[in-house]
Coordinates of C-alpha atoms and ligand atoms in Angstrom, one line a residue:
M1 CA -0.5 11.9 6.6
T2 CA 2.8 11.6 8.4
S3 CA 6.0 13.2 7.5
P4 CA 9.2 13.1 9.5
T5 CA 9.9 16.7 8.7
A6 CA 6.8 18.2 10.2
D7 CA 4.4 17.6 13.1
P8 CA 2.2 14.9 11.6
G9 CA -0.8 15.7 13.8
R10 CA -0.7 19.3 12.9
E11 CA -0.4 18.6 9.2
R12 CA -3.4 16.3 9.4
S13 CA -5.7 18.7 11.2
E14 CA -4.8 21.5 8.8
S15 CA -5.7 19.5 5.7
G16 CA -8.1 17.0 7.2
G17 CA -6.6 14.4 4.9
L18 CA -6.0 10.8 6.0
F19 CA -3.7 8.4 4.3
V20 CA -4.5 4.7 4.3
A21 CA -2.5 1.9 2.5
F22 CA -3.5 -1.6 1.8
E23 CA -0.7 -4.2 1.5
G24 CA -0.3 -7.9 1.0
G25 CA 0.8 -10.7 -1.2
E26 CA -0.7 -12.0 -4.5
G27 CA -4.4 -12.8 -4.2
C28 CA -4.8 -11.3 -0.7
G29 CA -8.1 -9.5 -1.5
K30 CA -7.0 -5.8 -1.6
S31 CA -8.9 -5.1 -4.8
T32 CA -12.1 -6.2 -3.1
Q33 CA -11.5 -4.4 0.2
V34 CA -10.3 -1.0 -1.1
P35 CA -13.6 -0.2 -2.8
L36 CA -15.6 -1.5 0.1
L37 CA -13.9 0.8 2.5
A38 CA -14.1 3.7 0.1
T39 CA -17.9 3.2 -0.2
W40 CA -18.3 2.9 3.6
L41 CA -16.4 6.2 4.1
R42 CA -18.3 8.0 1.3
E43 CA -21.6 6.9 2.9
R44 CA -20.4 8.8 6.0
G45 CA -19.7 11.9 4.1
H46 CA -16.0 11.7 3.5
Q47 CA -14.3 12.6 0.4
V48 CA -12.2 9.6 -0.7
R49 CA -9.6 9.1 -3.4
T50 CA -8.7 5.5 -4.2
T51 CA -5.5 4.8 -6.1
F52 CA -2.9 2.2 -6.5
E53 CA 0.7 1.2 -7.4
P54 CA 2.2 0.6 -9.8
G55 CA 0.5 2.4 -12.6
E56 CA -1.6 5.5 -11.6
G57 CA -1.7 8.2 -14.2
V58 CA -0.1 8.3 -17.7
L59 CA 3.5 8.1 -16.4
G60 CA 2.6 5.4 -13.9
R61 CA 0.9 3.4 -16.7
A62 CA 4.1 3.5 -18.7
I63 CA 6.3 2.4 -15.8
R64 CA 3.8 -0.4 -14.9
S65 CA 3.9 -1.8 -18.4
I66 CA 7.7 -2.1 -18.0
V67 CA 7.8 -3.6 -14.6
L68 CA 5.0 -6.1 -15.0
D69 CA 5.7 -7.3 -18.6
P70 CA 7.0 -10.9 -18.4
A71 CA 8.8 -10.3 -21.6
N72 CA 11.3 -7.9 -19.8
T73 CA 13.5 -10.8 -18.6
E74 CA 16.6 -8.5 -18.7
L75 CA 15.3 -6.0 -16.2
S76 CA 17.9 -5.9 -13.5
D77 CA 16.8 -5.9 -9.8
R78 CA 18.2 -2.4 -9.3
A79 CA 16.4 -1.0 -12.3
E80 CA 13.2 -2.7 -11.1
A81 CA 13.6 -1.0 -7.6
L82 CA 14.2 2.3 -9.3
L83 CA 11.1 2.0 -11.5
Y84 CA 8.9 1.2 -8.6
A85 CA 10.4 4.1 -6.7
A86 CA 9.9 6.4 -9.7
D87 CA 6.2 5.3 -10.0
R88 CA 5.8 6.1 -6.3
A89 CA 7.5 9.5 -6.5
Q90 CA 5.1 10.5 -9.4
H91 CA 2.2 9.0 -7.5
V92 CA 2.8 11.1 -4.4
A93 CA 3.5 14.3 -6.4
S94 CA 0.6 14.1 -8.7
T95 CA -2.1 12.1 -7.0
I96 CA -1.6 11.3 -3.2
G97 CA -0.1 14.6 -2.1
P98 CA -2.7 16.9 -3.8
A99 CA -5.6 14.8 -2.5
L100 CA -4.3 14.9 1.0
S101 CA -3.8 18.6 0.8
A102 CA -7.4 18.9 -0.4
G103 CA -8.4 17.2 2.8
Q104 CA -9.4 13.9 1.2
I105 CA -9.0 10.4 2.6
V106 CA -6.6 8.6 0.3
I107 CA -6.7 4.8 0.0
T108 CA -3.9 3.3 -1.9
D109 CA -3.6 -0.3 -3.1
R110 CA 0.1 -0.9 -2.3
Y111 CA 2.8 1.6 -1.2
V112 CA 6.3 1.7 0.3
D113 CA 5.9 -1.7 2.1
S114 CA 5.5 -3.4 -1.2
S115 CA 9.0 -2.4 -2.3
L116 CA 10.3 -3.5 1.1
A117 CA 8.7 -6.9 0.7
Y118 CA 9.2 -7.6 -3.0
Q119 CA 12.4 -5.7 -3.9
S120 CA 14.2 -6.2 -0.6
A121 CA 12.9 -9.5 1.0
G122 CA 11.9 -11.0 -2.4
R123 CA 14.8 -9.9 -4.7
G124 CA 17.4 -9.6 -1.9
Q125 CA 18.2 -5.9 -2.2
P126 CA 19.3 -4.4 1.1
A127 CA 16.4 -3.2 3.2
D128 CA 18.0 0.1 4.3
E129 CA 18.7 1.0 0.6
I130 CA 15.1 0.2 -0.5
A131 CA 13.8 2.1 2.4
Y132 CA 16.0 5.1 1.5
L133 CA 14.9 5.0 -2.1
S134 CA 11.2 5.1 -1.2
G135 CA 11.7 7.7 1.5
W136 CA 13.4 9.9 -1.0
A137 CA 10.7 9.3 -3.6
T138 CA 7.9 10.1 -1.2
Q139 CA 9.6 12.8 0.7
G140 CA 9.0 10.8 3.8
L141 CA 5.2 10.5 3.4
V142 CA 4.1 7.6 5.6
P143 CA 0.5 6.2 5.8
D144 CA -1.6 7.0 8.9
L145 CA -2.7 3.4 8.8
T146 CA -1.6 0.3 6.7
V147 CA -4.0 -2.6 6.4
L148 CA -2.2 -5.8 5.8
L149 CA -4.3 -8.6 4.2
D150 CA -2.4 -11.7 5.2
V151 CA -3.0 -14.9 3.3
P152 CA -0.9 -18.1 3.1
V153 CA 1.0 -18.0 -0.1
D154 CA -0.6 -21.1 -1.6
V155 CA -4.0 -19.7 -0.9
G156 CA -3.2 -16.4 -2.6
L157 CA -1.5 -17.9 -5.6
A158 CA -4.4 -20.3 -6.1
R159 CA -6.8 -17.4 -6.1
I160 CA -4.9 -15.6 -8.9
R161 CA -4.3 -18.6 -11.0
G162 CA -6.7 -18.6 -14.0
R163 CA -7.4 -14.8 -13.7
A164 CA -4.9 -13.6 -16.3
A165 CA -1.4 -14.6 -17.4
A166 CA 1.1 -14.2 -14.6
D167 CA 3.0 -10.9 -14.6
R168 CA 6.7 -10.7 -13.9
L169 CA 6.3 -10.7 -10.1
E170 CA 3.5 -13.2 -9.9
A171 CA 5.5 -15.7 -11.9
E172 CA 8.2 -15.8 -9.2
P173 CA 8.6 -19.2 -7.3
Q174 CA 6.7 -19.9 -4.1
A175 CA 9.8 -19.3 -1.9
F176 CA 9.9 -15.6 -3.2
H177 CA 6.3 -15.1 -2.2
E178 CA 6.9 -16.7 1.2
R179 CA 9.7 -14.1 1.8
V180 CA 7.3 -11.4 0.7
R181 CA 4.7 -12.5 3.1
Q182 CA 7.1 -12.7 6.0
A183 CA 8.5 -9.3 5.3
F184 CA 5.0 -7.7 5.4
L185 CA 4.2 -9.5 8.7
T186 CA 7.5 -8.3 10.2
L187 CA 6.9 -4.7 9.2
A188 CA 3.5 -4.8 10.7
A189 CA 4.7 -6.5 13.9
G190 CA 7.3 -3.7 14.3
D191 CA 4.7 -0.9 14.4
P192 CA 1.3 -2.2 15.7
A193 CA -0.1 1.4 16.2
R194 CA 0.2 2.0 12.4
Y195 CA -0.9 -1.4 11.1
L196 CA -4.0 -3.5 11.1
V197 CA -3.2 -7.1 10.2
V198 CA -6.2 -9.2 9.1
D199 CA -6.6 -12.7 7.9
G200 CA -7.4 -12.5 4.3
R201 CA -9.1 -15.8 4.3
A202 CA -12.1 -14.4 6.2
D203 CA -15.1 -13.6 4.1
A204 CA -15.2 -10.1 2.4
K205 CA -18.0 -8.7 4.6
T206 CA -16.3 -9.7 7.9
L207 CA -13.0 -8.3 6.7
A208 CA -14.6 -5.0 5.6
A209 CA -16.3 -4.7 9.0
R210 CA -13.0 -5.2 10.9
I211 CA -11.2 -2.7 8.7
A212 CA -14.0 -0.1 9.1
E213 CA -13.9 -0.5 12.8
R214 CA -10.3 0.4 12.9
I215 CA -10.7 3.3 10.5
E216 CA -13.4 4.7 12.7
A217 CA -11.0 4.5 15.7
V218 CA -8.3 6.3 13.7
L219 CA -10.8 9.0 12.6
G220 CA -12.1 9.3 16.2
V221 CA -8.6 9.9 17.4
E222 CA -8.1 12.4 14.7
R223 CA -11.2 14.4 15.7
V224 CA -10.1 14.5 19.3
D225 CA -6.6 15.6 18.2
S226 CA -7.9 18.5 16.2
A227 CA -10.5 19.6 18.8
E228 CA -7.7 19.7 21.4
R229 CA -5.6 21.9 19.1
S230 CA -8.3 24.3 18.1
Ligands
LIG301 P1 -1.0 -5.7 -9.7 O1 -1.4 -6.2 -11.0 O2 -1.1 -4.2 -9.5 O3 -1.8 -6.5 -8.6 P2 -1.8 -6.7 -7.1 O4 -1.4 -5.5 -6.4 O5 -3.2 -7.2 -6.9 O6 -0.8 -7.9 -6.9 O7 0.5 -6.1 -9.4 C1 1.5 -5.3 -8.9 C2 2.8 -6.2 -8.8 O8 3.9 -5.3 -8.5 C3 2.6 -7.2 -7.6 O9 3.2 -8.4 -8.0 C4 3.5 -6.5 -6.5 C5 4.5 -5.8 -7.3 N1 5.1 -4.6 -6.6 C6 6.5 -4.6 -6.3 O10 7.2 -5.6 -6.6 N2 7.0 -3.6 -5.7 C7 6.3 -2.5 -5.5 O11 6.8 -1.5 -4.9 C8 4.9 -2.5 -5.8 C9 4.1 -1.2 -5.5 C10 4.4 -3.6 -6.4

């Protein structure tokens, strides 16, 4: 786990925790890959906490029902951004933070980048303001690794069609989702050491192997780091 207010490496070695986020547009395959990675890690003896945004916990569920309900046509863009930030603040305070402090590997399905992609690139809110909101909400907690599952928008939307009725965000037009996709790709391109970008059209097993390979490398580096410090 990385925080700008502390030595991230030291924090990690003390707690042993590792923070991994999965990001991507609609229908990119996160909900398949998160449990596959969790199982792979558990089989290797790691304690893993999987979680998601928006909607973890009682308060998260309440926020989720507001932001995703298509009936809420009057929800303003700023209110939407604040609700996602509030969900994230609660998520970090009550789930992610405690699990990392207990030395667990936390895997979250969506985190800060989703707000940068949807509320900023999608809705048009200034990126620095959305980044500030999320930074404030999370007290600067940044994932050690973000896995971006990239799929062309038409492929992703075709996958989710027919699952359930579209929620407020899914129902946005194709151009909105194109902006979201590009925002994710731009974020990843800006920090290759902290991102893994994979083509979400590959079959689930191939993707899982590619992701596991990168996690293994991250954990390997972590072990070397803590051995050097002890
Ligand atoms: P969800 O049903 O959890 O599914 P998925 O993650 O598979 O898409 O939908 C969450 C929706 O909320 C999704 O359309 C993305 C959107 N979202 C934001 O707009 N901003 C955010 O900060 C987060 C976390 C999600």
